[in-house]
PDB file of C-alpha atoms in Angstrom:
ATOM      1  CA  UNK X 350     -12.623 -95.373  47.311  1.00 88.00           C
ATOM      2  CA  UNK X 351     -10.284 -98.251  46.605  1.00 89.00           C
ATOM      3  CA  UNK X 352     -10.618-100.890  49.313  1.00 94.00           C
ATOM      4  CA  UNK X 353      -8.400-103.989  49.488  1.00 95.00           C
ATOM      5  CA  UNK X 354      -8.925-106.473  52.322  1.00 96.00           C
ATOM      6  CA  UNK X 355      -7.034-109.600  53.358  1.00 97.00           C
ATOM      7  CA  UNK X 356      -5.266-109.879  50.010  1.00 95.00           C
ATOM      8  CA  UNK X 357      -3.179-113.012  49.532  1.00 93.00           C
ATOM      9  CA  UNK X 358      -0.980-113.696  46.513  1.00 91.00           C
ATOM     10  CA  UNK X 359       1.248-116.763  46.160  1.00 89.00           C
ATOM     11  CA  UNK X 360       4.161-117.664  43.885  1.00 80.00           C
ATOM     12  CA  UNK X 361       2.861-119.496  40.842  1.00 69.00           C
ATOM     13  CA  UNK X 362      -0.432-121.330  40.646  1.00 65.00           C
ATOM     14  CA  UNK X 363       0.500-124.389  42.708  1.00 67.00           C
ATOM     15  CA  UNK X 364       2.615-122.880  45.451  1.00 68.00           C
ATOM     16  CA  UNK X 365       1.634-122.234  49.038  1.00 76.00           C
ATOM     17  CA  UNK X 366       4.471-119.740  49.555  1.00 82.00           C
ATOM     18  CA  UNK X 367       2.805-116.340  49.938  1.00 88.00           C
ATOM     19  CA  UNK X 368       4.218-113.251  48.281  1.00 89.00           C
ATOM     20  CA  UNK X 369       1.582-111.142  50.040  1.00 93.00           C
ATOM     21  CA  UNK X 370      -0.562-112.278  52.950  1.00 93.00           C
ATOM     22  CA  UNK X 371      -3.287-110.346  54.766  1.00 95.00           C
ATOM     23  CA  UNK X 372      -2.643-107.053  52.959  1.00 95.00           C
ATOM     24  CA  UNK X 373      -5.172-104.280  53.544  1.00 96.00           C
ATOM     25  CA  UNK X 374      -5.243-100.949  51.756  1.00 94.00           C
ATOM     26  CA  UNK X 375      -7.753 -98.105  51.571  1.00 95.00           C
ATOM     27  CA  UNK X 376      -7.317 -95.106  49.308  1.00 93.00           C
ATOM     28  CA  UNK X 377      -9.877 -92.311  49.501  1.00 92.00           C
ATOM     29  CA  UNK X 378     -11.168 -90.633  46.340  1.00 87.00           C
ATOM     30  CA  UNK X 379      -8.739 -87.989  45.139  1.00 87.00           C
ATOM     31  CA  UNK X 380      -5.977 -89.242  47.439  1.00 91.00           C
ATOM     32  CA  UNK X 381      -2.573 -90.530  46.435  1.00 89.00           C
ATOM     33  CA  UNK X 382      -0.771 -93.355  48.192  1.00 90.00           C
ATOM     34  CA  UNK X 383       2.865 -94.365  47.961  1.00 93.00           C
ATOM     35  CA  UNK X 384       3.955 -97.968  48.393  1.00 93.00           C
ATOM     36  CA  UNK X 385       7.416 -98.263  49.898  1.00 95.00           C
ATOM     37  CA  UNK X 386       9.463-101.370  50.620  1.00 94.00           C
ATOM     38  CA  UNK X 387      12.677-103.199  49.974  1.00 95.00           C
ATOM     39  CA  UNK X 388      13.392-104.819  46.648  1.00 94.00           C
ATOM     40  CA  UNK X 389      11.434-108.058  46.402  1.00 89.00           C
ATOM     41  CA  UNK X 390       8.930-107.114  49.117  1.00 91.00           C
ATOM     42  CA  UNK X 391       5.877-107.407  46.840  1.00 92.00           C
ATOM     43  CA  UNK X 392       5.151-103.811  45.809  1.00 94.00           C
ATOM     44  CA  UNK X 393       4.728-104.632  42.136  1.00 93.00           C
ATOM     45  CA  UNK X 394       2.759-107.806  42.875  1.00 92.00           C
ATOM     46  CA  UNK X 395       0.369-105.770  45.031  1.00 93.00           C
ATOM     47  CA  UNK X 396      -0.303-103.228  42.280  1.00 91.00           C
ATOM     48  CA  UNK X 397      -0.621-105.956  39.639  1.00 90.00           C
ATOM     49  CA  UNK X 398      -3.124-107.811  41.847  1.00 90.00           C
ATOM     50  CA  UNK X 399      -5.220-104.683  42.421  1.00 89.00           C
ATOM     51  CA  UNK X 400      -5.465-103.891  38.702  1.00 86.00           C
ATOM     52  CA  UNK X 401      -6.254-107.538  37.856  1.00 85.00           C
ATOM     53  CA  UNK X 402      -2.983-108.597  36.221  1.00 86.00           C
ATOM     54  CA  UNK X 403      -1.795-110.890  39.038  1.00 87.00           C
ATOM     55  CA  UNK X 404      -3.841-113.889  40.241  1.00 86.00           C
ATOM     56  CA  UNK X 405      -5.161-113.432  43.784  1.00 88.00           C
ATOM     57  CA  UNK X 406      -5.404-116.414  46.136  1.00 90.00           C
ATOM     58  CA  UNK X 407      -7.719-114.750  48.672  1.00 92.00           C
ATOM     59  CA  UNK X 408      -9.125-111.390  49.703  1.00 94.00           C
ATOM     60  CA  UNK X 409     -11.412-108.752  48.233  1.00 94.00           C
ATOM     61  CA  UNK X 410     -10.908-105.700  46.067  1.00 91.00           C
ATOM     62  CA  UNK X 411     -13.594-103.053  45.630  1.00 91.00           C
ATOM     63  CA  UNK X 412     -13.677 -99.711  43.892  1.00 85.00           C
ATOM     64  CA  UNK X 413     -16.333 -97.131  44.690  1.00 85.00           C
ATOM     65  CA  UNK X 414     -18.110 -99.725  46.847  1.00 88.00           C
ATOM     66  CA  UNK X 415     -18.385-102.151  43.920  1.00 84.00           C
ATOM     67  CA  UNK X 416     -16.630-105.513  44.395  1.00 84.00           C
ATOM     68  CA  UNK X 417     -14.203-106.269  41.573  1.00 84.00           C
ATOM     69  CA  UNK X 418     -13.290-109.648  40.200  1.00 75.00           C
ATOM     70  CA  UNK X 419      -9.697-110.583  41.023  1.00 72.00           C
ATOM     71  CA  UNK X 420      -8.833-110.876  37.316  1.00 73.00           C
ATOM     72  CA  UNK X 421      -9.387-108.593  34.338  1.00 72.00           C
ATOM     73  CA  UNK X 422     -11.482-111.181  32.502  1.00 72.00           C
ATOM     74  CA  UNK X 423     -14.028-111.163  35.321  1.00 75.00           C
ATOM     75  CA  UNK X 424     -14.395-107.377  35.181  1.00 71.00           C
ATOM     76  CA  UNK X 425     -16.868-105.826  32.814  1.00 74.00           C
ATOM     77  CA  UNK X 426     -15.965-103.132  30.325  1.00 74.00           C
ATOM     78  CA  UNK X 427     -17.176-100.316  32.575  1.00 71.00           C
ATOM     79  CA  UNK X 428     -15.046-101.564  35.485  1.00 67.00           C
ATOM     80  CA  UNK X 429     -11.964-101.700  33.267  1.00 65.00           C
ATOM     81  CA  UNK X 430     -12.467 -98.313  31.607  1.00 67.00           C
ATOM     82  CA  UNK X 431     -14.632 -96.153  33.855  1.00 59.00           C
ATOM     83  CA  UNK X 432     -13.338 -92.788  35.040  1.00 55.00           C
ATOM     84  CA  UNK X 433     -14.174 -93.449  38.689  1.00 52.00           C
ATOM     85  CA  UNK X 434     -15.286 -90.386  40.651  1.00 50.00           C
ATOM     86  CA  UNK X 435     -12.636 -88.788  42.813  1.00 45.00           C
TER      87      UNK X 435
END
């Protein structure tokens, strides 16, 4: 299960202007989820944050009950490449 809680992403490294604030998302194994919103609403930033390509200001991301580092560099090889059970 993918579990995102209280995710906060801001513009740039020094800005306090949130792009995303307090986002929560849970996706069960084998499920598919669509993210819908107006242009500029943060859909791409959300996905980039979950996969570790966008810096996260606050919140937690876990996959299969295992907490993930907010960035790719903090994730081990297995977390980046594993075929997580579905």
